[in-house]
Short mmCIF file of C-alpha atoms and ligand atoms in Angstrom, two decimals:
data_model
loop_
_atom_site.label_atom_id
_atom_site.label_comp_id
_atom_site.label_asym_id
_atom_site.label_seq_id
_atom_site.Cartn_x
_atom_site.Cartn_y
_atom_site.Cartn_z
CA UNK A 1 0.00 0.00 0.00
CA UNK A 2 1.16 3.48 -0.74
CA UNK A 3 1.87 6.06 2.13
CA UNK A 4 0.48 9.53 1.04
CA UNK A 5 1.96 12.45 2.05
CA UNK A 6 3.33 13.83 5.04
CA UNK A 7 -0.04 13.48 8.12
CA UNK A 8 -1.00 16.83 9.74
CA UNK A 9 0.81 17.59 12.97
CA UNK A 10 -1.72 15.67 15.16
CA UNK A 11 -0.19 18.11 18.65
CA UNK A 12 -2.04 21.25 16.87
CA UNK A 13 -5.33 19.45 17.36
CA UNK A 14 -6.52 21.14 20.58
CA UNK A 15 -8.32 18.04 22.23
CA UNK A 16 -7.95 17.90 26.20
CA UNK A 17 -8.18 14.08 25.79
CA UNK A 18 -7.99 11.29 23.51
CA UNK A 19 -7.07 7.83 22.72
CA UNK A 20 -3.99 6.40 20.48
CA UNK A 21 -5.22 2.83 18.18
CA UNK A 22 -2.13 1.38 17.29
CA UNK A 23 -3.16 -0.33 14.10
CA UNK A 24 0.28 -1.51 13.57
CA UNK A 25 0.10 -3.70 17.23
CA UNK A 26 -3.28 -4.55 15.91
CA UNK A 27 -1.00 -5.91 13.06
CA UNK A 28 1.48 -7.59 14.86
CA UNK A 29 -0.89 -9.13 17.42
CA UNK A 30 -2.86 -11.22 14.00
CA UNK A 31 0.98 -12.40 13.20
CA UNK A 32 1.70 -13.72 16.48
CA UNK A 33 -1.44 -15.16 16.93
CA UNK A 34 -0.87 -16.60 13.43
CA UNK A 35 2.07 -17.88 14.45
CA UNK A 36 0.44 -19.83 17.45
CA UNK A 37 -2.43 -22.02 15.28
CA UNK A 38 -2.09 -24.38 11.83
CA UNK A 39 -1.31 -22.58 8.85
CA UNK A 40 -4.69 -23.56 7.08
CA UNK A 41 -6.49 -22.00 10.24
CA UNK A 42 -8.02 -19.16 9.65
CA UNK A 43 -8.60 -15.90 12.25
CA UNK A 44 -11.60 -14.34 12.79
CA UNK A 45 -10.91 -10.42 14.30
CA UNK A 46 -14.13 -9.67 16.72
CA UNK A 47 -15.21 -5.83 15.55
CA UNK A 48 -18.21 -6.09 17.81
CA UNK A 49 -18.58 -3.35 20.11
CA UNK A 50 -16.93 -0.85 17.75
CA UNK A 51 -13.92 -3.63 17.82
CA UNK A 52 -14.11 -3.55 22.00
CA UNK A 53 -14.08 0.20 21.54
CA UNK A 54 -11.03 0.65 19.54
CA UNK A 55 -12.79 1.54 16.12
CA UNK A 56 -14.23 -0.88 13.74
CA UNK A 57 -13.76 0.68 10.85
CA UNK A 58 -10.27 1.32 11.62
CA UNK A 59 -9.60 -1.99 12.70
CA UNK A 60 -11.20 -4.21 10.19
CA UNK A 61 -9.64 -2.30 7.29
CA UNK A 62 -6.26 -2.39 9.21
CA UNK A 63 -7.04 -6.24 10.07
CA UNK A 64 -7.73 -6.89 6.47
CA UNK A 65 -4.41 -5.70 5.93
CA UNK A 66 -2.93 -7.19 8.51
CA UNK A 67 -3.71 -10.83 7.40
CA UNK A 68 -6.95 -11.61 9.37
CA UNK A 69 -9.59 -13.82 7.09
CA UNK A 70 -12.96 -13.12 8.98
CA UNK A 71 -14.82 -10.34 11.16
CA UNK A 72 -17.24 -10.93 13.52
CA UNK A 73 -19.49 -8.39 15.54
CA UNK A 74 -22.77 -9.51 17.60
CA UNK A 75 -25.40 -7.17 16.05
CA UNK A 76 -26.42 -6.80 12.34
CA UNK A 77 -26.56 -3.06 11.74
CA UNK A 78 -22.75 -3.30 12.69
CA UNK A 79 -21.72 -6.04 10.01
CA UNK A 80 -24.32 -3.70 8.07
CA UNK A 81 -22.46 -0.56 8.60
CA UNK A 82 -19.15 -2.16 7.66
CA UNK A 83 -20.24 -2.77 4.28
CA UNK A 84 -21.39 0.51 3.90
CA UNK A 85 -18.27 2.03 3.80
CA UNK A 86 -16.93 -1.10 1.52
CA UNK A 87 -15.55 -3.97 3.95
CA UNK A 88 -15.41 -6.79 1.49
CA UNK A 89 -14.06 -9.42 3.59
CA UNK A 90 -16.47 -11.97 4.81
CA UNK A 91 -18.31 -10.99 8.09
CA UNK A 92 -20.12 -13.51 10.44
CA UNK A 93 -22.68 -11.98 12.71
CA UNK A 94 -22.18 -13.62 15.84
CA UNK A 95 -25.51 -12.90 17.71
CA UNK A 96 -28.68 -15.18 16.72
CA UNK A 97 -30.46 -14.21 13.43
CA UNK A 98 -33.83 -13.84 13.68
CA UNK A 99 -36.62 -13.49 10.64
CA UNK A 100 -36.85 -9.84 10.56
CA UNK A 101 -33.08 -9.93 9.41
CA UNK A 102 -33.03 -12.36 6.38
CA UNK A 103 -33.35 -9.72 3.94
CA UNK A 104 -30.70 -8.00 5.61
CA UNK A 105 -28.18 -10.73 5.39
CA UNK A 106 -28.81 -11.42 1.65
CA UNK A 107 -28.03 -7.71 0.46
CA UNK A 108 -25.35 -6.99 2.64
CA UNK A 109 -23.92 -10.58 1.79
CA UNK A 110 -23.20 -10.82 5.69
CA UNK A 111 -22.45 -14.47 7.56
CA UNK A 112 -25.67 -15.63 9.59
CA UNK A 113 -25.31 -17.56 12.71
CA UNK A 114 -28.24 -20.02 13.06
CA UNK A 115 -29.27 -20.83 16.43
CA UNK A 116 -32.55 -22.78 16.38
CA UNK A 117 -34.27 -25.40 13.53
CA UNK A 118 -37.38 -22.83 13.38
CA UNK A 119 -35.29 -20.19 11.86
CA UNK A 120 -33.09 -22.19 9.70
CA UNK A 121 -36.01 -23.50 7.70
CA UNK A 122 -37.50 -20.30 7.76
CA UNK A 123 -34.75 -18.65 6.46
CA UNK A 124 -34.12 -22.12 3.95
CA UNK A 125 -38.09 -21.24 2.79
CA UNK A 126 -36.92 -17.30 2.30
CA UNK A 127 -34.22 -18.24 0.37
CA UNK A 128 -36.37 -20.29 -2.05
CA UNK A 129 -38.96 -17.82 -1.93
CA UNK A 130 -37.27 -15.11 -3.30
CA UNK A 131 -34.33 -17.20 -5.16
CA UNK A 132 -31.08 -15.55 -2.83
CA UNK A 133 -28.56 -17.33 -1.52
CA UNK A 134 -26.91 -16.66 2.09
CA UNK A 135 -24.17 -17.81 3.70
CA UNK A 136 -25.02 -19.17 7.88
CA UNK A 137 -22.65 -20.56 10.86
CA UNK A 138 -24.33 -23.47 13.01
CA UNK A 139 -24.04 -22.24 16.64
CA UNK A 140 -23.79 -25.17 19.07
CA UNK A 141 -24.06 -24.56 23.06
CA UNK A 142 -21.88 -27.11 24.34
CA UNK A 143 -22.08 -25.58 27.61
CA UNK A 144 -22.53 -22.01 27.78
CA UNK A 145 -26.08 -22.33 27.49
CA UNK A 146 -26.23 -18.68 26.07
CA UNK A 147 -27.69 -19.81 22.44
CA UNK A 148 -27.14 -22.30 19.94
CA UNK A 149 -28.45 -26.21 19.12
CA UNK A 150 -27.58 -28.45 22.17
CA UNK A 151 -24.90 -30.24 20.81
CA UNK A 152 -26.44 -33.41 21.58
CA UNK A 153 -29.72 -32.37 19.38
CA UNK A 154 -28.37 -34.45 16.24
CA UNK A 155 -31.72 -35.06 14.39
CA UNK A 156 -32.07 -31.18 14.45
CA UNK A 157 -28.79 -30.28 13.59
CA UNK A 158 -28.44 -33.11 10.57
CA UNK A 159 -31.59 -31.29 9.75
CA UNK A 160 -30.67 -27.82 9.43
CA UNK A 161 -27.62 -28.96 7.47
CA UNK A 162 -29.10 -30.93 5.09
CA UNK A 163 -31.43 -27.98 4.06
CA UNK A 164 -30.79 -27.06 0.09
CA UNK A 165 -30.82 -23.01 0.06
CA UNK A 166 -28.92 -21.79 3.30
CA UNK A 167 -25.57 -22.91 2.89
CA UNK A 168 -24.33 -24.07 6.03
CA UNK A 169 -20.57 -22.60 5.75
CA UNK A 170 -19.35 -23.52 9.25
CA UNK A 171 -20.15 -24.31 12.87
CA UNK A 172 -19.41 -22.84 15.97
CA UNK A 173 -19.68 -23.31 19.84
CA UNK A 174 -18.24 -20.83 22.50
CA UNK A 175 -16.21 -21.58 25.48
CA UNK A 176 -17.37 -20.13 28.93
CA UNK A 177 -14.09 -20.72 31.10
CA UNK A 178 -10.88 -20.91 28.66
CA UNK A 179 -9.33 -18.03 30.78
CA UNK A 180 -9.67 -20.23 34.05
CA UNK A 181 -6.70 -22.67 34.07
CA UNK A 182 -7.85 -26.22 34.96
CA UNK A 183 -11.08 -25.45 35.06
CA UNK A 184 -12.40 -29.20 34.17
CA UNK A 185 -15.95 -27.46 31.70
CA UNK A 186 -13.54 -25.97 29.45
CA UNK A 187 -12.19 -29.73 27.99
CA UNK A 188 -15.96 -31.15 28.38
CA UNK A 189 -16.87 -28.31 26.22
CA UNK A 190 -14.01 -29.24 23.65
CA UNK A 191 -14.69 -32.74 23.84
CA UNK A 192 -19.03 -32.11 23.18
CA UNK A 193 -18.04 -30.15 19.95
CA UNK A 194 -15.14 -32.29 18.58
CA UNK A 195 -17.56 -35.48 18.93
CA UNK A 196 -20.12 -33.72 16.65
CA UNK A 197 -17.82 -32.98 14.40
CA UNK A 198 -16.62 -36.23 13.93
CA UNK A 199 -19.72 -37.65 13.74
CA UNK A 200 -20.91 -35.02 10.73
CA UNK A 201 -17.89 -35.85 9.20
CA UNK A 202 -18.57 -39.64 9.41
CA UNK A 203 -21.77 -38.40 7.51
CA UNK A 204 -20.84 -36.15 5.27
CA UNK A 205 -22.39 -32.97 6.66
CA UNK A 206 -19.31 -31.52 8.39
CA UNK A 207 -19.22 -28.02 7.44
CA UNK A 208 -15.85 -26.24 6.19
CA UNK A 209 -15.02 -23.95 8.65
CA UNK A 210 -15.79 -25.29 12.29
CA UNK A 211 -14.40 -22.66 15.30
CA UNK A 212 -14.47 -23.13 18.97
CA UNK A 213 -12.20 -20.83 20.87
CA UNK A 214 -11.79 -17.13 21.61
CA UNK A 215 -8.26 -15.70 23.20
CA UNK A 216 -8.23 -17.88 26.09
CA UNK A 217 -9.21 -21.20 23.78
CA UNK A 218 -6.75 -19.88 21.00
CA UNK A 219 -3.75 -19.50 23.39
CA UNK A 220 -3.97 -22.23 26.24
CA UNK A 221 -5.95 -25.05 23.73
CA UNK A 222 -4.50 -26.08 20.61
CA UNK A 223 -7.17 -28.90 20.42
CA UNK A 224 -9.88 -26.33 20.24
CA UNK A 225 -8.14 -24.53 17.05
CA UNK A 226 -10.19 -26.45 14.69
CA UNK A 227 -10.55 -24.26 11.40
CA UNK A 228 -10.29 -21.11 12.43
CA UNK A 229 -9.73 -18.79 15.65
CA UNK A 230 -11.80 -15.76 16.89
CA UNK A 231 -9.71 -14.26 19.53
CA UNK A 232 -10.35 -10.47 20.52
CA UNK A 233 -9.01 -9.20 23.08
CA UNK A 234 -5.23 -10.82 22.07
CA UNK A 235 -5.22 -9.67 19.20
CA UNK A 236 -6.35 -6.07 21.13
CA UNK A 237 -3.03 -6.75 22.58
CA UNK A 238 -4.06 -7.00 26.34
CA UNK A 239 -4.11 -10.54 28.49
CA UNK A 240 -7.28 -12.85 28.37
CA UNK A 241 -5.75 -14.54 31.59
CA UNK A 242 -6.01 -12.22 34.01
CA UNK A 243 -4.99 -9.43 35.40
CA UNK A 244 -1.11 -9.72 35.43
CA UNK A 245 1.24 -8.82 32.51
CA UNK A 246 0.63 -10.76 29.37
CA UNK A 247 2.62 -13.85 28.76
CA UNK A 248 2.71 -13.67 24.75
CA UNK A 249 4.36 -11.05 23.15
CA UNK A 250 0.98 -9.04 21.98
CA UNK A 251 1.36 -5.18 21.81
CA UNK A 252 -1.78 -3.05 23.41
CA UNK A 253 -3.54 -1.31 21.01
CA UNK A 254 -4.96 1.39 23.03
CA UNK A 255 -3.32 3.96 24.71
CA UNK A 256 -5.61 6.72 26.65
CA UNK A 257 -3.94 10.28 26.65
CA UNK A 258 -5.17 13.62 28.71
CA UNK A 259 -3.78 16.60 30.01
CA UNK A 260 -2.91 18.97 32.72
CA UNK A 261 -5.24 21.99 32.89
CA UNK A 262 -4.95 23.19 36.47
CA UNK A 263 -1.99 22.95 38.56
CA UNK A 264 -2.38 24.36 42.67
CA UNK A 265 -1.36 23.62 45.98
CA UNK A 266 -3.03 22.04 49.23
CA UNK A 267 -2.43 22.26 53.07
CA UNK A 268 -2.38 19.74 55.24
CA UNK A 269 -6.44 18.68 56.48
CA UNK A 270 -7.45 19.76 52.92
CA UNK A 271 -9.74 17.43 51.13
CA UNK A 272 -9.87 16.32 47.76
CA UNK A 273 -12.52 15.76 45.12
CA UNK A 274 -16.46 15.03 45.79
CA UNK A 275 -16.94 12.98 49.64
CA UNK A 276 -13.92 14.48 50.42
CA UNK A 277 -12.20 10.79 50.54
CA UNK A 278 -8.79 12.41 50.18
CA UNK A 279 -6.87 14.42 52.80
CA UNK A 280 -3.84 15.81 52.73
CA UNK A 281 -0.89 14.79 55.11
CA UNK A 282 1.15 17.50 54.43
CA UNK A 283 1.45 20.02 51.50
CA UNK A 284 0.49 18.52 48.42
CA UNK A 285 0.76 20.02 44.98
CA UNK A 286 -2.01 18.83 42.87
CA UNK A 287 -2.32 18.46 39.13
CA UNK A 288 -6.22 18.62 37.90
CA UNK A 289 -6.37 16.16 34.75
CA UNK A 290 -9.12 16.60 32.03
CA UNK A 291 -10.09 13.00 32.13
CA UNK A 292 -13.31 11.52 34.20
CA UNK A 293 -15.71 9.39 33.98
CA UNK A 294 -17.77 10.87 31.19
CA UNK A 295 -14.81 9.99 28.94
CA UNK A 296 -15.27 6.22 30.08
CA UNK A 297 -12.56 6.17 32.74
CA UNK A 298 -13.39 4.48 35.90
CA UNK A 299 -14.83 5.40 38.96
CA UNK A 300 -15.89 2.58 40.98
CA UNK A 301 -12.93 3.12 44.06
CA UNK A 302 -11.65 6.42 44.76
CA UNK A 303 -8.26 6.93 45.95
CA UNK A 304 -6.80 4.00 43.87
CA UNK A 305 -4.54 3.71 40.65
CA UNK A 306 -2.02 6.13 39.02
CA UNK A 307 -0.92 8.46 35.63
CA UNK A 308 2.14 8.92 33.97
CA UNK A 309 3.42 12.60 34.00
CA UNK A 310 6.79 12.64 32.64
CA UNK A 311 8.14 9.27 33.20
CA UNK A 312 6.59 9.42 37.00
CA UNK A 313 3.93 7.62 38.39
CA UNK A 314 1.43 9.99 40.02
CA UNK A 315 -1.21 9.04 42.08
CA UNK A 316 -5.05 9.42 41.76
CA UNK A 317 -6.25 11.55 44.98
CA UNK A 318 -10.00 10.47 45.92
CA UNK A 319 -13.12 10.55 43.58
CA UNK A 320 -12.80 10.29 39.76
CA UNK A 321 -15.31 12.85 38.72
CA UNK A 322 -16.79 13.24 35.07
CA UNK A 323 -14.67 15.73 33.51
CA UNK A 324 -11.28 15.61 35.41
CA UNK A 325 -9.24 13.85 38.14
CA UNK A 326 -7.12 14.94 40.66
CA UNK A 327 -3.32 13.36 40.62
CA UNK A 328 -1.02 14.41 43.11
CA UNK A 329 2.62 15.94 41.58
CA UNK A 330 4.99 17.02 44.55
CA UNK A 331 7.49 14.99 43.42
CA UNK A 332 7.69 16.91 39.98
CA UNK A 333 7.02 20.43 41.16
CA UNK A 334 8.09 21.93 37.65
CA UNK A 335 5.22 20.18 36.07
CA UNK A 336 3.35 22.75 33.69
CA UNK A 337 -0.71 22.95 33.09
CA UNK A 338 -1.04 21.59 29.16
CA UNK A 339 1.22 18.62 29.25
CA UNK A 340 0.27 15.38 28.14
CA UNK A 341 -0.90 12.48 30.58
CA UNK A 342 -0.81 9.07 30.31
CA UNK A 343 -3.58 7.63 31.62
CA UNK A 344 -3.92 4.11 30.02
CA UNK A 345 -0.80 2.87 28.52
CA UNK A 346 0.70 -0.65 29.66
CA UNK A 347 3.81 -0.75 27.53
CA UNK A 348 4.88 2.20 29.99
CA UNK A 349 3.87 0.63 33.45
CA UNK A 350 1.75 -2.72 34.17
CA UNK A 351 0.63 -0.32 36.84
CA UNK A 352 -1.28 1.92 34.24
CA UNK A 353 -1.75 -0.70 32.26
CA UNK A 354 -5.70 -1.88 30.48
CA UNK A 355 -5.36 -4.88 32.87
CA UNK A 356 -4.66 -2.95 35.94
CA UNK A 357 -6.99 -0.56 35.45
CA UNK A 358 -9.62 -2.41 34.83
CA UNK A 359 -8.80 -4.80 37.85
CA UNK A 360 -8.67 -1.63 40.24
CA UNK A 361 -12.29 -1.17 39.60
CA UNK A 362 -13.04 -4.85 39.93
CA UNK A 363 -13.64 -5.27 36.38
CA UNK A 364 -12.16 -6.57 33.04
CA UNK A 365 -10.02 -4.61 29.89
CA UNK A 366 -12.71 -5.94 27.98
CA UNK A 367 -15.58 -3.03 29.76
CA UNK A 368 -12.65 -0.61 29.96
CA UNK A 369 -11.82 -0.50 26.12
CA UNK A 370 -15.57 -0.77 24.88
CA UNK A 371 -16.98 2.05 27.29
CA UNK A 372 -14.04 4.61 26.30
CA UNK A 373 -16.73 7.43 25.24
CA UNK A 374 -17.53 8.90 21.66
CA UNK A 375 -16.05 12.74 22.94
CA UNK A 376 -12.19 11.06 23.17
CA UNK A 377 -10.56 12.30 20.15
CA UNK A 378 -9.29 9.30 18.13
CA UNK A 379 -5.65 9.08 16.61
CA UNK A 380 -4.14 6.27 14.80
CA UNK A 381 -0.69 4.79 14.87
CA UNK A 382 -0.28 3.59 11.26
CA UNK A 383 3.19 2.20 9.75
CA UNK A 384 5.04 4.03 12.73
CA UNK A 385 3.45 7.50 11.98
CA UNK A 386 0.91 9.33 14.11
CA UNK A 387 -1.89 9.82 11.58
CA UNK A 388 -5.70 11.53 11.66
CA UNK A 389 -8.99 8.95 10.61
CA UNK A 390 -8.99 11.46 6.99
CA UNK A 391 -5.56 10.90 6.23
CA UNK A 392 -6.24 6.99 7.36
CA UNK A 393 -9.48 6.48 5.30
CA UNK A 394 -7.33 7.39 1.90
CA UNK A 395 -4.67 5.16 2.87
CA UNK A 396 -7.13 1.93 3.72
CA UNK A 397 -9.63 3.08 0.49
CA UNK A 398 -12.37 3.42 2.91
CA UNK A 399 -15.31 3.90 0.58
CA UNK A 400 -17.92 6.77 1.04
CA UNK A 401 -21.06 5.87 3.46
CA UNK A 402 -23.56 4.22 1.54
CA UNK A 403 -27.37 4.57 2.12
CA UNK A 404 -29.37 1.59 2.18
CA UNK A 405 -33.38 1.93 1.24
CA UNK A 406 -35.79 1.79 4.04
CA UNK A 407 -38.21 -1.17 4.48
C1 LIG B 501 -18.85 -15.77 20.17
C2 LIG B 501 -17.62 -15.04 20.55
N1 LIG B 501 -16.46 -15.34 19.94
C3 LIG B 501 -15.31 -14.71 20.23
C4 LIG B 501 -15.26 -13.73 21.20
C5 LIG B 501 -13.95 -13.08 21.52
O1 LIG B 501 -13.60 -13.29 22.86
P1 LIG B 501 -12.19 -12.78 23.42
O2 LIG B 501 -12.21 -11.31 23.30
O3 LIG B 501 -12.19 -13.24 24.85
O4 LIG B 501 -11.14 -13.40 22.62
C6 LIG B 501 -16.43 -13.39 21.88
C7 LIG B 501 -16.38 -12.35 22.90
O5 LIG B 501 -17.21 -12.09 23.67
C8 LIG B 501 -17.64 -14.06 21.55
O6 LIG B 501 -18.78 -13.78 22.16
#
């Protein structure tokens, strides 16, 4: 692909916060997980969620680029919205299809997953109704008992792929405890799905592409690698095991920036912040930060976790609120209101790290990354160059929006 010319400088952009999507991590994240499966498997990149909140458009183009053979996202509109700005590689819509979308699937040629007989041979009649074809995933709950055929319902699932218009593709189950070592459901699981698919292949019916596993499955279960691989938030670069510096050499992929815009001084009995859960010791110097909780940072403990000002770790003094948080800064009493914060950013310090974060506020990267809000400005990291979503959009060919007719 050719580079255009020289980006804007992104540091004229007068945004208090924002968020860095390193597309080439994204990039060498598919390699290594490449690396880690057989080389007829194929890897599904999950976009749902506006790819976990990184970008989807960004990431599927950049993913498409990168090597990665399938998308997946849980919702229609969003495979929908993909190919309206001309995503051409296939996309399987992981959520259960229901008759209201068959129409959908045939014109934007997206991947259905089928999770009951009643709607396969509804959508097999549709199909010969109106003389489309359509592409469809058999999802099989071999434990999760979230959706799919029980994978012991054989006469229902040799029925739905023997039907002669929807195409049965592939097959797919979901595991519910990869990411908890030894944890004896995640091998049942494995074993329930690799049975039926020896027994469809005994039959004839096996479909091409059969998929079990997600990051955990990918990386600590070879046997569940099957055909092809849908790991997210690996390939997002952050660790599916836990809360403790990732094992694999997988770069992050989001980095979330603010800055300083108020810089003052506290005496000793002084609280900080809203419930006044802070107090100061002794004299503090404070540094007010424009990120809060209305930019999708976290708030559920107050006095807990840390920034980055230059090279330092500074700790977070009481309550996040929405628009800013407090850090304390005496032990870099030069620091200057407008310079730039690290707020998320692992490759600096596991301390400020998704995983950390996330873990501080008793919860997982995976809520972190997808709830980062629409008002953080978005820049892209794009063959080692700091570039804006217009100057991106060229590079990828990213394709005008494209109205579809209402029904
Ligand atoms: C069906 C399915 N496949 C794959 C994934 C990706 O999971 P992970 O991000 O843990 O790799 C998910 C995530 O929720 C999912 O629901």
């Amino acid at each position: 692909m050719k580079l255009l010319a020289t980006p804007p400088d992104l540091n004229k952009i007068a945004r208090p916060n924002w968020i860095e999507i390193n597309l080439d991590a994204l990039c060498n994240n598919i390699q290594f997980i490449r690396s880690q499966i057989p080389a007829n498997t194929k890897i599904l990149l999950p976009v749902k969620a506006d790819s976990y909140g990184h970008g989807s458009l960004a990431c599927s183009f950049a993913a498409k680029f990168g090597g990665a053979d399938y998308l997946g996202v849980a919702h229609i509109s969003e495979g929908m919205l993909l190919r309206q700005y001309g995503m051409d590689l296939p996309i399987l819509v992981l959520g259960p299809c229901t008759p209201a979308d068959f129409a959908y699937f045939v014109e934007f040629q997206l991947t259905a997953a089928i999770t009951d007989i009643r709607t396969a041979m509804a959508f097999d009649q549709f199909l010969r109704d109106t003389g489309t074809t359509c592409k469809a995933h058999l999802a099989i709950d071999t434990g999760m008992n979230r959706y799919g055929f029980d994978a012991e319902d054989f006469n229902n699932i040799r029925a739905a792929l023997s039907l002669k218009n929807l195409h049965f593709e592939g097959m797919f189950t979901h595991l519910a405890t990869a990411d908890m070592p030894g944890n004896p459901k995640t091998e049942i699981q494995i074993q329930r799905f690799t049975r039926l698919v020896d027994v469809l292949e005994a039959e004839g019916l096996r479909p091409e592409i059969c998929h079990c596993s997600s990051s955990a499955g990918t990386l600590t279960h070879p046997e569940s690698h099957f055909d092809m691989v849908r790991p997210g938030l690996a390939l997002y670069g952050y660790n599916c095991m836990g809360a403790a510096p990732s094992p694999w050499p997988i770069k992050p992929v989001m980095r979330i920036k603010s800055t300083i815009r108020h810089i003052h001084d506290v005496k000793p009995g002084e609280t900080v912040s809203y419930g006044g859960y802070w107090m100061a010791q002794q004299p503090t110097r404070i540094a007010t930060i424009a990120i809060g909780y209305g930019d999708g940072y976290l708030r559920g403990e107050y006095n807990k976790g840390f920034v980055f000002i230059r090279g330092q770790l500074c700790p977070i003094l009481g309550r996040v609120c929405m628009d800013a948080t407090m850090v304390d800064v005496s032990h870099i009493p030069d620091v200057q209101v407008g310079e730039t914060v690290d707020v998320v950013n692992g490759e600096l310090d596991f301390r400020i790290s998704m995983e950390s974060v996330a873990d501080d506020h008793h919860t997982i990267p995976y809520e972190l990354t997808s709830r980062v809000a629409r008002r953080l400005y978005r820049k892209y990291y794009w063959k080692n160059r700091l570039v804006r979503w217009d100057y991106l959009r060229k590079e990828f060919g990213v394709k005008d929006f494209k109205e579809y007719p209402l029904r």
